[in-house]
PDB file of N, CA and C in Angstrom:
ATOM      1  N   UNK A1134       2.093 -20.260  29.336  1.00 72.00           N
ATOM      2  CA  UNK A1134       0.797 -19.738  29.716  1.00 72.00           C
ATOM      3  C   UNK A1134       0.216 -20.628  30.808  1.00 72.00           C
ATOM      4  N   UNK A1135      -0.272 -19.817  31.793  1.00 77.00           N
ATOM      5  CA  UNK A1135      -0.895 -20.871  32.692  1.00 77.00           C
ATOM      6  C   UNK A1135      -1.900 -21.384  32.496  1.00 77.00           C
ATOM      7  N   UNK A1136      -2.274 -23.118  32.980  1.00 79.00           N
ATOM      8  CA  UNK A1136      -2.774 -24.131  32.281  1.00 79.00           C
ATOM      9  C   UNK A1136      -4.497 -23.912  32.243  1.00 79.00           C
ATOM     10  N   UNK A1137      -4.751 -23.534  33.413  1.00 80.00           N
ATOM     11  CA  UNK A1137      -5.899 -22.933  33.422  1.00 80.00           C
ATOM     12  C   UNK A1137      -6.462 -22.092  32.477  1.00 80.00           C
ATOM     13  N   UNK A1138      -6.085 -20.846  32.233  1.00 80.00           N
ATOM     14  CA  UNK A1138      -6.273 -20.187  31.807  1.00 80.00           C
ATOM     15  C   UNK A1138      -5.819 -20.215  30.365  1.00 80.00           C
ATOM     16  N   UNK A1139      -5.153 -21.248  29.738  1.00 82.00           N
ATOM     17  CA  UNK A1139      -5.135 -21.877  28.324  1.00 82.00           C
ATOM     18  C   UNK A1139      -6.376 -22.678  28.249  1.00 82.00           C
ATOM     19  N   UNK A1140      -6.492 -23.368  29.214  1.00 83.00           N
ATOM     20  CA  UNK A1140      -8.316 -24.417  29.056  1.00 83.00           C
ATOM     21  C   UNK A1140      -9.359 -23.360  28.362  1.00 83.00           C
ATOM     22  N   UNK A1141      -9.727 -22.475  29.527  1.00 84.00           N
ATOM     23  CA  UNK A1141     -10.762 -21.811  29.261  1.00 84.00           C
ATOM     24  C   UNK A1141     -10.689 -20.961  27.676  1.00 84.00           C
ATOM     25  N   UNK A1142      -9.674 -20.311  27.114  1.00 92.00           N
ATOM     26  CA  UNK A1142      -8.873 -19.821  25.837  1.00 92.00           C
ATOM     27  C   UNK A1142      -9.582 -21.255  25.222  1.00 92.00           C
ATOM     28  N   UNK A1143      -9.048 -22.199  25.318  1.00 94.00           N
ATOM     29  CA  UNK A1143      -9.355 -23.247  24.283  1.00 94.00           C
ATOM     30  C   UNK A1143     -10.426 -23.694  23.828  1.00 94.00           C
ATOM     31  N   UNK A1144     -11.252 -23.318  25.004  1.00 95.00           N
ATOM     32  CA  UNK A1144     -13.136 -23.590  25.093  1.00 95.00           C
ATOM     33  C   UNK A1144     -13.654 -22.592  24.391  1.00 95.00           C
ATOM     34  N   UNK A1145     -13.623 -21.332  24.543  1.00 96.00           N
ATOM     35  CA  UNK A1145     -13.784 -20.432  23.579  1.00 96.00           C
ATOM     36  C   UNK A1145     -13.485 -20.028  22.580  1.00 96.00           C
ATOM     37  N   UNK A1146     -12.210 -20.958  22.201  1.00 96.00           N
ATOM     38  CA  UNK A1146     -11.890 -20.728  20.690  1.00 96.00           C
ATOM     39  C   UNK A1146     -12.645 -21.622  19.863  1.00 96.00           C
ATOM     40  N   UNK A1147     -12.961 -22.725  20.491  1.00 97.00           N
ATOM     41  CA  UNK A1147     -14.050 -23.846  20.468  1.00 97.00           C
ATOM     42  C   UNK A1147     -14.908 -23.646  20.118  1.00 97.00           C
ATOM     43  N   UNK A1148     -15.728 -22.958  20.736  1.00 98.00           N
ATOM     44  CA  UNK A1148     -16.819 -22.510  20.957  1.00 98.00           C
ATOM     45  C   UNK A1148     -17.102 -21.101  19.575  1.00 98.00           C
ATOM     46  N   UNK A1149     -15.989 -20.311  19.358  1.00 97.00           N
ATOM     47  CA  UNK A1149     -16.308 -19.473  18.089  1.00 97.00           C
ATOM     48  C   UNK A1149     -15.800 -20.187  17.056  1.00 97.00           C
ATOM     49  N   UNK A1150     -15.569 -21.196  17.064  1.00 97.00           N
ATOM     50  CA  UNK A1150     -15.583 -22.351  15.651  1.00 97.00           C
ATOM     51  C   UNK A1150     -16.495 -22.168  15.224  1.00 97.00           C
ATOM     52  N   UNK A1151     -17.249 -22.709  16.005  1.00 98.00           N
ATOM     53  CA  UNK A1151     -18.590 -23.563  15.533  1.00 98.00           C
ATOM     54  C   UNK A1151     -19.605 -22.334  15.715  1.00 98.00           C
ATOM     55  N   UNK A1152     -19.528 -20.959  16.002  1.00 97.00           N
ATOM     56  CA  UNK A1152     -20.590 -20.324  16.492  1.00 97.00           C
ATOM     57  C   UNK A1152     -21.383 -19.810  15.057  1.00 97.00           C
ATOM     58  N   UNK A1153     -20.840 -19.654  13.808  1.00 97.00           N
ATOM     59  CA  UNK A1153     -21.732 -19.424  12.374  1.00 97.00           C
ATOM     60  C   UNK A1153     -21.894 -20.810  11.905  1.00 97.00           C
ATOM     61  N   UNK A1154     -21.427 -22.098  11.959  1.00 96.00           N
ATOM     62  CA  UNK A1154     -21.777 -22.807  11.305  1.00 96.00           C
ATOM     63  C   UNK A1154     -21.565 -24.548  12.167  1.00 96.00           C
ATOM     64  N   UNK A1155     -21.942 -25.528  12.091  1.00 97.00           N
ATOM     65  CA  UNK A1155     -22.139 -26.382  12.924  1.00 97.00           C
ATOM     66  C   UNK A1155     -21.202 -26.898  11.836  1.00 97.00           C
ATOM     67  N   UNK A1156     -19.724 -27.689  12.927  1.00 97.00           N
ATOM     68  CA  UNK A1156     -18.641 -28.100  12.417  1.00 97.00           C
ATOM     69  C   UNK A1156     -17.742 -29.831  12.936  1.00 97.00           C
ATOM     70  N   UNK A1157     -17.680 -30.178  12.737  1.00 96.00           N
ATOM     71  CA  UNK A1157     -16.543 -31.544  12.986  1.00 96.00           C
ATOM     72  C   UNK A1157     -15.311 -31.403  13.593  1.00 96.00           C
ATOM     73  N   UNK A1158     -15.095 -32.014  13.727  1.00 96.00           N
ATOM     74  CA  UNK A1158     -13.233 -32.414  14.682  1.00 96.00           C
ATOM     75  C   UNK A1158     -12.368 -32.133  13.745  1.00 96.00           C
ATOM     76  N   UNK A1159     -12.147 -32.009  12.473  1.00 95.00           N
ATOM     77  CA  UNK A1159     -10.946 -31.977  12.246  1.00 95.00           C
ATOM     78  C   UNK A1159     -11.255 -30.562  11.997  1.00 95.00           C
ATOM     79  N   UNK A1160     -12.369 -30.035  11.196  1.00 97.00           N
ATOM     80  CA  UNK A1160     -12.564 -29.064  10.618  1.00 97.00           C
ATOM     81  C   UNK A1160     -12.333 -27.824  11.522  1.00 97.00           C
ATOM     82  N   UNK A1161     -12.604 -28.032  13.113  1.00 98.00           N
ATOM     83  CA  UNK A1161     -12.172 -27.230  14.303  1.00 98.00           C
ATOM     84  C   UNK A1161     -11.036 -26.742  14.468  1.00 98.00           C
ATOM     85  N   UNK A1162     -10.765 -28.205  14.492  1.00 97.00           N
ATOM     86  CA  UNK A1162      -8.765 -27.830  14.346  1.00 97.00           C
ATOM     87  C   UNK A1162      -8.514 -27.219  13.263  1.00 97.00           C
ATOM     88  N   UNK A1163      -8.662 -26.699  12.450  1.00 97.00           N
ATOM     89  CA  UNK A1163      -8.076 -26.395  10.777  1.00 97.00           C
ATOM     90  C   UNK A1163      -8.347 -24.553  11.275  1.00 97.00           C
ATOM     91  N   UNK A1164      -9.714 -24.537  11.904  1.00 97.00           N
ATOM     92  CA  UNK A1164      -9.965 -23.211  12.190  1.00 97.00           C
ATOM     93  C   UNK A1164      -9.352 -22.590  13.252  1.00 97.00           C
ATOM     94  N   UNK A1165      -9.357 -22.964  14.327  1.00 96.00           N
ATOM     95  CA  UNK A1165      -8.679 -22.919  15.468  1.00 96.00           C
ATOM     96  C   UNK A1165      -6.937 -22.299  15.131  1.00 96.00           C
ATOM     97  N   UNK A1166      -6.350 -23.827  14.569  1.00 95.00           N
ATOM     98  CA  UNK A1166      -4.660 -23.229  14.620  1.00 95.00           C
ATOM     99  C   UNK A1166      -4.418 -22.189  13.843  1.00 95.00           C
ATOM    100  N   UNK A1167      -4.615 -21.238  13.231  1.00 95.00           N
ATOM    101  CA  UNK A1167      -3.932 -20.000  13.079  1.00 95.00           C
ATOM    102  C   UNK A1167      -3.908 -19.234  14.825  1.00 95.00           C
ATOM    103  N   UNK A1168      -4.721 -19.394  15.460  1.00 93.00           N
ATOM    104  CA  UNK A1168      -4.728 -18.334  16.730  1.00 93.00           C
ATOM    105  C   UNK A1168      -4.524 -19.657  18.023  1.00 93.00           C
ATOM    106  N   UNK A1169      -4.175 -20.455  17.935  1.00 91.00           N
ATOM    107  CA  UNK A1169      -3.940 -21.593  18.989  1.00 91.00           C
ATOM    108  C   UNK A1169      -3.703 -23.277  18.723  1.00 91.00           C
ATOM    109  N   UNK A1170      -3.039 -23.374  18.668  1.00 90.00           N
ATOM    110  CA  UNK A1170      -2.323 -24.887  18.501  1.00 90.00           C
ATOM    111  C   UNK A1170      -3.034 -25.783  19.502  1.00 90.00           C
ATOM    112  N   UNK A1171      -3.733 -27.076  18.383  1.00 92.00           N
ATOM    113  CA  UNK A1171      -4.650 -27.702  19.078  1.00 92.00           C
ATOM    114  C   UNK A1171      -4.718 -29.338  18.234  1.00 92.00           C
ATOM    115  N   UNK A1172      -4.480 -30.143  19.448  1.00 93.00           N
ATOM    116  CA  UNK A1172      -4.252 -31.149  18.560  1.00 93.00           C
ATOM    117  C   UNK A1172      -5.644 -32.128  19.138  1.00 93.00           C
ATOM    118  N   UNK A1173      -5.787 -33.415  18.142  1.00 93.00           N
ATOM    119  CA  UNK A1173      -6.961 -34.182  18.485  1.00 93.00           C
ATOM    120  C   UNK A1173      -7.358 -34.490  20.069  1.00 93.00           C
ATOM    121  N   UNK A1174      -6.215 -34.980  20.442  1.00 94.00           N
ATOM    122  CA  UNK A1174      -6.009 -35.462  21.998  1.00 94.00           C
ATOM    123  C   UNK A1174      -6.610 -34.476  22.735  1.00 94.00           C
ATOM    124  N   UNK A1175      -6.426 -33.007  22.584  1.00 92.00           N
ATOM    125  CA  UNK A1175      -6.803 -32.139  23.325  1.00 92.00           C
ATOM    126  C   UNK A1175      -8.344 -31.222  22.859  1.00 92.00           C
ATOM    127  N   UNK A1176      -8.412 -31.744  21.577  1.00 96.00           N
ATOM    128  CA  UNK A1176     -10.000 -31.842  21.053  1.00 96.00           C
ATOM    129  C   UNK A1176     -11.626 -32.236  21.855  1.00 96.00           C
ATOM    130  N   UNK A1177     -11.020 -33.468  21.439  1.00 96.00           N
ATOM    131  CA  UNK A1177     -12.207 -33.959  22.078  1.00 96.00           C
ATOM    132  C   UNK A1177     -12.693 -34.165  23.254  1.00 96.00           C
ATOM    133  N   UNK A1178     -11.508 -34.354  24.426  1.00 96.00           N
ATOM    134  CA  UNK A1178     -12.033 -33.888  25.687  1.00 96.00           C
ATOM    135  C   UNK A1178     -13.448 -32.477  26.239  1.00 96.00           C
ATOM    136  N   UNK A1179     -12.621 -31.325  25.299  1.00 96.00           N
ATOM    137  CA  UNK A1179     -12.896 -29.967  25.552  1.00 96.00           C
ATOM    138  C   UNK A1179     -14.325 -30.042  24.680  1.00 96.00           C
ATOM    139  N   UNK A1180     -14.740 -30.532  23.673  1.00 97.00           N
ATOM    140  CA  UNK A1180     -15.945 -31.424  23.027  1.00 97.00           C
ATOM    141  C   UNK A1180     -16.751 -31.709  23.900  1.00 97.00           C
ATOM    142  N   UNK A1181     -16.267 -33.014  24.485  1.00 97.00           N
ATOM    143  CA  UNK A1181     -17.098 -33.427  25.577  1.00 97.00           C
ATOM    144  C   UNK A1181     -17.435 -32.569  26.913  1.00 97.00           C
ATOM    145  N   UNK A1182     -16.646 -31.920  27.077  1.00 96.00           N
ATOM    146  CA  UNK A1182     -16.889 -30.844  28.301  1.00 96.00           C
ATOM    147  C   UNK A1182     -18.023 -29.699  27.897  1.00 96.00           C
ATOM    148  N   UNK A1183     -17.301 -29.556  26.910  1.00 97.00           N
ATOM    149  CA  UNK A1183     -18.345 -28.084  26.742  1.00 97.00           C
ATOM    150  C   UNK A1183     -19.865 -28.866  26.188  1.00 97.00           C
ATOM    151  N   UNK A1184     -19.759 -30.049  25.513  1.00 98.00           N
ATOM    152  CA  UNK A1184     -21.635 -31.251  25.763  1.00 98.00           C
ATOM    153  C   UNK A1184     -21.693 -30.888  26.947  1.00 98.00           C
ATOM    154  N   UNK A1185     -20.932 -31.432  27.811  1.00 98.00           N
ATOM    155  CA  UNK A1185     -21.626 -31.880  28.996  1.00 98.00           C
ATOM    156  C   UNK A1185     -22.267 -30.368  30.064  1.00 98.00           C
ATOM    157  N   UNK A1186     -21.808 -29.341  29.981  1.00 97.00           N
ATOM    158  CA  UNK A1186     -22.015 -27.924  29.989  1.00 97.00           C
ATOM    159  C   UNK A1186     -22.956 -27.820  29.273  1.00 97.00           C
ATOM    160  N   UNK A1187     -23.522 -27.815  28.331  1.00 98.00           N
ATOM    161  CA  UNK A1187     -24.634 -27.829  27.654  1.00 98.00           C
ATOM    162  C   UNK A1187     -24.597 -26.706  26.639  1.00 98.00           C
ATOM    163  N   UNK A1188     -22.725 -26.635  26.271  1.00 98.00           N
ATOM    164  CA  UNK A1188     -22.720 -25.228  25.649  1.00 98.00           C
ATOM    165  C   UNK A1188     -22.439 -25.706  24.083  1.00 98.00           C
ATOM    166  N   UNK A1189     -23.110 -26.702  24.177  1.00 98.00           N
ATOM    167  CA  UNK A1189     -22.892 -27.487  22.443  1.00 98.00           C
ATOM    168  C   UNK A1189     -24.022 -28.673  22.604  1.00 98.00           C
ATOM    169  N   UNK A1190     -23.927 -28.958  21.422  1.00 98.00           N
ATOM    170  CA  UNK A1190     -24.849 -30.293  21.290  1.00 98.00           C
ATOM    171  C   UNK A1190     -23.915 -30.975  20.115  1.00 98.00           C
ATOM    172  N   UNK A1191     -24.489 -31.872  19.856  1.00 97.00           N
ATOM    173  CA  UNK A1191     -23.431 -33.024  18.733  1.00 97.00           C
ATOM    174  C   UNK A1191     -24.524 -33.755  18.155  1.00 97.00           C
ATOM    175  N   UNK A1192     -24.200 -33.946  16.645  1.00 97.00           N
ATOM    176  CA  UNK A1192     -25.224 -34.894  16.017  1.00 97.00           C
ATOM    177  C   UNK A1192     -24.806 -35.488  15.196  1.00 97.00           C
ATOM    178  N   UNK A1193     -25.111 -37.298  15.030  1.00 95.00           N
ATOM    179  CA  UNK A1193     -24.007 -37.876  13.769  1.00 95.00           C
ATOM    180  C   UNK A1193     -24.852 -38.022  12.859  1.00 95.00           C
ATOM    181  N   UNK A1194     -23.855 -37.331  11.579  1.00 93.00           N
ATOM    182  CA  UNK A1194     -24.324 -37.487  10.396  1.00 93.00           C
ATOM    183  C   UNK A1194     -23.468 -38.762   9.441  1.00 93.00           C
ATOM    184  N   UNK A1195     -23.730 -38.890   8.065  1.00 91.00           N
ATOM    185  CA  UNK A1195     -22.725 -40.009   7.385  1.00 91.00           C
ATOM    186  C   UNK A1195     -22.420 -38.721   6.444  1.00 91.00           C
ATOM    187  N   UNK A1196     -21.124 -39.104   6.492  1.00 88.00           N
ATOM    188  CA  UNK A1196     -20.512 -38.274   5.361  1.00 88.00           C
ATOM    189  C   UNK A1196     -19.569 -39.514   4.474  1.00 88.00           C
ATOM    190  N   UNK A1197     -19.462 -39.392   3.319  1.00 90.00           N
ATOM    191  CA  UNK A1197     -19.000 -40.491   2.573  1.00 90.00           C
ATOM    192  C   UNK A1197     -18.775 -42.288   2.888  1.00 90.00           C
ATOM    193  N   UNK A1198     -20.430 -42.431   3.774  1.00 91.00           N
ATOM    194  CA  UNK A1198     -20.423 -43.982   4.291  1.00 91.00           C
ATOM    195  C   UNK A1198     -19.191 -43.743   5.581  1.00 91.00           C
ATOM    196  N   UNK A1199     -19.383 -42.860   5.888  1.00 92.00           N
ATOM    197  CA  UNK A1199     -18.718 -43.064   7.398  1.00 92.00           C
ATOM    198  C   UNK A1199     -19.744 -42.159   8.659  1.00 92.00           C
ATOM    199  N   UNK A1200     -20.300 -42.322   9.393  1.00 94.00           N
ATOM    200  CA  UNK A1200     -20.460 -41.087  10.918  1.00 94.00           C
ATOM    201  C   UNK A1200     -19.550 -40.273  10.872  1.00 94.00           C
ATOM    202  N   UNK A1201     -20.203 -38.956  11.083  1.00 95.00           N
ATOM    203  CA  UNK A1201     -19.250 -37.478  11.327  1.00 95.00           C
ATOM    204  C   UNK A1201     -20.387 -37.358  12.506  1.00 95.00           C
ATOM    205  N   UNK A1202     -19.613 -36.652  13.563  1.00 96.00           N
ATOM    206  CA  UNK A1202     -20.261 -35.892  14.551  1.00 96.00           C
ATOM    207  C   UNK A1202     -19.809 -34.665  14.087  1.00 96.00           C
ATOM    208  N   UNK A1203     -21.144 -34.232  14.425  1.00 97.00           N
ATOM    209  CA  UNK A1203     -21.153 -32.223  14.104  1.00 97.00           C
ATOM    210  C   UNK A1203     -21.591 -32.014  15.109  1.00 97.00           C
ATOM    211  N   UNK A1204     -20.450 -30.309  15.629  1.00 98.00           N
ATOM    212  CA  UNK A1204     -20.820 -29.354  16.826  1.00 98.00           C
ATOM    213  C   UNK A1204     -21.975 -28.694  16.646  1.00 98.00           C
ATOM    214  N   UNK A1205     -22.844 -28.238  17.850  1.00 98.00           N
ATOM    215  CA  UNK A1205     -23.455 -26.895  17.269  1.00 98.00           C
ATOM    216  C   UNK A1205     -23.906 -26.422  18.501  1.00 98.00           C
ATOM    217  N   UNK A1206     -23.130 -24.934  18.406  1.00 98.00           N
ATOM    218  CA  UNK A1206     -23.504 -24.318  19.486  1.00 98.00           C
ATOM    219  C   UNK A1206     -24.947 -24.149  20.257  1.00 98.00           C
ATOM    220  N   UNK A1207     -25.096 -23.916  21.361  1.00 98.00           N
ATOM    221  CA  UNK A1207     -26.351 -23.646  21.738  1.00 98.00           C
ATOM    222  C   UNK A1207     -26.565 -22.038  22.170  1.00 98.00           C
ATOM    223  N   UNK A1208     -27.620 -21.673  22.981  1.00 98.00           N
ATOM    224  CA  UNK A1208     -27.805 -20.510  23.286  1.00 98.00           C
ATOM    225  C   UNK A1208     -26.855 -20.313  24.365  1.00 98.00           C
ATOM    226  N   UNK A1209     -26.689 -21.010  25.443  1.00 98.00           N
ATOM    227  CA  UNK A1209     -25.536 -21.449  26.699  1.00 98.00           C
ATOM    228  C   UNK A1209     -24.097 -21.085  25.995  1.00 98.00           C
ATOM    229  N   UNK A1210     -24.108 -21.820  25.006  1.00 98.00           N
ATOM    230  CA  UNK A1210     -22.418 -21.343  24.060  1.00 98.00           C
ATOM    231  C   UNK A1210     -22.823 -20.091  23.681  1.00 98.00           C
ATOM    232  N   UNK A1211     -23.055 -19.532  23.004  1.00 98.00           N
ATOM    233  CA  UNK A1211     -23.277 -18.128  22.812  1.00 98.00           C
ATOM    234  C   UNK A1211     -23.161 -17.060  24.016  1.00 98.00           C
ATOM    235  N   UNK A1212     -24.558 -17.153  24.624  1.00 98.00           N
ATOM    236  CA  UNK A1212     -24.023 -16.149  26.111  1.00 98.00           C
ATOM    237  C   UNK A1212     -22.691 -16.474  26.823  1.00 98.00           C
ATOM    238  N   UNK A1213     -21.981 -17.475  26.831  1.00 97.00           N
ATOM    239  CA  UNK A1213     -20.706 -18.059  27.071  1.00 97.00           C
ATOM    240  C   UNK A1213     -19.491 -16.820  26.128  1.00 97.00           C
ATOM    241  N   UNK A1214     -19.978 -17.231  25.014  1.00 97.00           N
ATOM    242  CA  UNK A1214     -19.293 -16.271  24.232  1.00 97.00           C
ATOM    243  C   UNK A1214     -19.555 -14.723  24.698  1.00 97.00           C
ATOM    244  N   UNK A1215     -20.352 -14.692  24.735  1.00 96.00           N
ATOM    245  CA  UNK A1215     -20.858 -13.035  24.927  1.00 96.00           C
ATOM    246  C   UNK A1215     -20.435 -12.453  26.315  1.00 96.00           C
ATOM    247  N   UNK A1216     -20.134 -13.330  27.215  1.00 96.00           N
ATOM    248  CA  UNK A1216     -19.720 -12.735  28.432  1.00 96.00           C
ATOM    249  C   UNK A1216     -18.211 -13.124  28.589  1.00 96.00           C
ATOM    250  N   UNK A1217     -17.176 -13.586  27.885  1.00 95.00           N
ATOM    251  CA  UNK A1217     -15.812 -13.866  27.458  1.00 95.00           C
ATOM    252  C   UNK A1217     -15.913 -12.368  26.694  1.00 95.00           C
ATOM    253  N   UNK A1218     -16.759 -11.678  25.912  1.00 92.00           N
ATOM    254  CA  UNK A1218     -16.212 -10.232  25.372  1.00 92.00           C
ATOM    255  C   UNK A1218     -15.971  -9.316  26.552  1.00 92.00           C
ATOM    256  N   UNK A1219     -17.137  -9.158  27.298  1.00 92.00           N
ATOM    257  CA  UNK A1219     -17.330  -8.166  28.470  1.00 92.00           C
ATOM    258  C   UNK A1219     -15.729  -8.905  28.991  1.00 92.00           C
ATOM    259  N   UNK A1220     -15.807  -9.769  29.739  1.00 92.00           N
ATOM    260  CA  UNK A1220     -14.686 -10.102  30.461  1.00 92.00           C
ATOM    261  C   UNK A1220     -13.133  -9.916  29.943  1.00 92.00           C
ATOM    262  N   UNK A1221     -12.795 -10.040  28.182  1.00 91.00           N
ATOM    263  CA  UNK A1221     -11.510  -9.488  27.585  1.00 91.00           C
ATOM    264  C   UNK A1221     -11.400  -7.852  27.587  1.00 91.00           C
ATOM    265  N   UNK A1222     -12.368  -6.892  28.265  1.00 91.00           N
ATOM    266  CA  UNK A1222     -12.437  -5.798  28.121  1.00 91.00           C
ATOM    267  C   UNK A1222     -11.537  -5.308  29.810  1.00 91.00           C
ATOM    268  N   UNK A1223     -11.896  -6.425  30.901  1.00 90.00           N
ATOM    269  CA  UNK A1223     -11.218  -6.344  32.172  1.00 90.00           C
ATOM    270  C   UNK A1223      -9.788  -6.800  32.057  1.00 90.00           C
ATOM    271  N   UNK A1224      -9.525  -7.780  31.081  1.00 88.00           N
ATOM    272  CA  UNK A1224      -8.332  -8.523  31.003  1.00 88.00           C
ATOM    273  C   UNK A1224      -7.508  -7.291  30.301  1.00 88.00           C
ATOM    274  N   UNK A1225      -8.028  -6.794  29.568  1.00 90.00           N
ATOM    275  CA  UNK A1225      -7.261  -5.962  28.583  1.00 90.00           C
ATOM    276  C   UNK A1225      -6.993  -4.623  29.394  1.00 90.00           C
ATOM    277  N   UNK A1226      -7.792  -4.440  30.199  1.00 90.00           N
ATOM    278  CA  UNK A1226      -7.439  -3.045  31.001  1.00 90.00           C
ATOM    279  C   UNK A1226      -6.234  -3.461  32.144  1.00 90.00           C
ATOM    280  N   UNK A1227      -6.481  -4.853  32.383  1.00 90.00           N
ATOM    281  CA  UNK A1227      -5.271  -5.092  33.528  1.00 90.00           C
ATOM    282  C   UNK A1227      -4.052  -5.415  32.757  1.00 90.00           C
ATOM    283  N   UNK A1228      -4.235  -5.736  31.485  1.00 89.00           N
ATOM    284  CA  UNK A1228      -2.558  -5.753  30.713  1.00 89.00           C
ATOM    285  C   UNK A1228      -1.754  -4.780  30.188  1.00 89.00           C
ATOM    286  N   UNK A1229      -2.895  -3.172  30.298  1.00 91.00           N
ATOM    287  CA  UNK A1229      -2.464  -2.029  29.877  1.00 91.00           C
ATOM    288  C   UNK A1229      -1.940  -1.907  30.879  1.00 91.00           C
ATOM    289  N   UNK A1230      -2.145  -2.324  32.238  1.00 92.00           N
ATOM    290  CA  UNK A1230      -1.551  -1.538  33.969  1.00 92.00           C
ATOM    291  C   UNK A1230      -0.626  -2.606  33.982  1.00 92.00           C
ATOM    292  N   UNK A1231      -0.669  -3.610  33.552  1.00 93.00           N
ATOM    293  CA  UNK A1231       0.973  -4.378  33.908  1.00 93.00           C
ATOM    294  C   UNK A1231       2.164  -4.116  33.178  1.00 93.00           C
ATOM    295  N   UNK A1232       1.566  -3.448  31.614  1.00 91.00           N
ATOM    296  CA  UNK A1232       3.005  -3.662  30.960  1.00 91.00           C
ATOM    297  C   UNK A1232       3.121  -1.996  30.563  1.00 91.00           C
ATOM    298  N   UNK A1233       2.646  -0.940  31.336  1.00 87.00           N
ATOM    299  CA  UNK A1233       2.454   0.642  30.880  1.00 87.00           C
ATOM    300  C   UNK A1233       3.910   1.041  31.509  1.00 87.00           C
ATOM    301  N   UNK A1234       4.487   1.700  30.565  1.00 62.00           N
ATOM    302  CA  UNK A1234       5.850   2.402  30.705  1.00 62.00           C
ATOM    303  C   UNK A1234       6.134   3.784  30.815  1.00 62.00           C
ATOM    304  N   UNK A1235       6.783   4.086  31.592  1.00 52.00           N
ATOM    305  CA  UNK A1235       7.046   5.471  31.921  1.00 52.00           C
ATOM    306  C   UNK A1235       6.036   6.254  32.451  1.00 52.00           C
ATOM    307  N   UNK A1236       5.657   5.355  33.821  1.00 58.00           N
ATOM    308  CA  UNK A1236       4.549   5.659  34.356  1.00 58.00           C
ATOM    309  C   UNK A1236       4.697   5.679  35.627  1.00 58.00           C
ATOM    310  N   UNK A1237       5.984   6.077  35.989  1.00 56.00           N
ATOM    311  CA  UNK A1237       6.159   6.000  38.229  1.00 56.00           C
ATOM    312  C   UNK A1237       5.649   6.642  38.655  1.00 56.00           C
ATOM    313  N   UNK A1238       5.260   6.566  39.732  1.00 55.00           N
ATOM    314  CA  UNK A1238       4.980   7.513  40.803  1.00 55.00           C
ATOM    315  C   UNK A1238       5.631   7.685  41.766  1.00 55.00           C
TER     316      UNK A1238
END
C-alpha cells in the first residue's frame, strides 16, 4: 500500500478509536489491529501529530500509581472524521471503475 496513503488510513483509524470514548496507547492498538496492524513505534508519532493538528487533546491521569495519557478527540477530529466518509464515497466509486469487468468499449 502506498505509504502515504497508509499514514492518513492510520490517522483515522486513530482517530475512530478514540471517537466514543477517550482512550490510551495500548488500548488503541488492541482496537485498531483487527482492521490495521499497528505497532507502538508507529503509535505515538501519529498521537503526536494528530495533538499537534489539534485533532486530539491528551490528558495524564494515574492509573495504578503510574501516569496514563488519555486521547480525546476534539471537534477538529470529528469533522476530520466526517469528511474521510464523504471522501470513501469518491474512493469507492473510483475502485468500482478500476476493477469493473466485462465492461469494454
Amino acid at each position: 500500500m502506498d505509504a502515504q496513503l497508509k499514514r492518513g488510513l492510520i490517522d483515522i483509524c486513530v482517530l475512530a478509536a478514540i471517537k466514543d470514548e477517550d482512550s490510551y496507547g495500548y488500548r488503541i492498538i488492541k482496537t485498531v489491529k483487527p482492521y490495521m496492524e499497528i505497532s507502538e513505534s508507529t503509535l505515538y508519532p501519529v498521537l503526536r501529530r494528530l495533538e499537534a493538528s489539534a485533532l486530539l487533546t491528551v490528558r495524564s491521569a494515574e492509573h495504578n500509581g503510574r501516569l496514563r495519557k488519555y486521547y480525546h478527540i476534539t471537534q477538529a477530529g470529528i469533522d476530520r472524521l466526517n469528511a474521510f466518509s464523504e471522501e470513501w464515497k469518491e474512493i469507492t466509486a473510483i475502485y468500482q471503475f478500476v476493477t469493473k469487468e466485462g465492461h469494454h468499449e
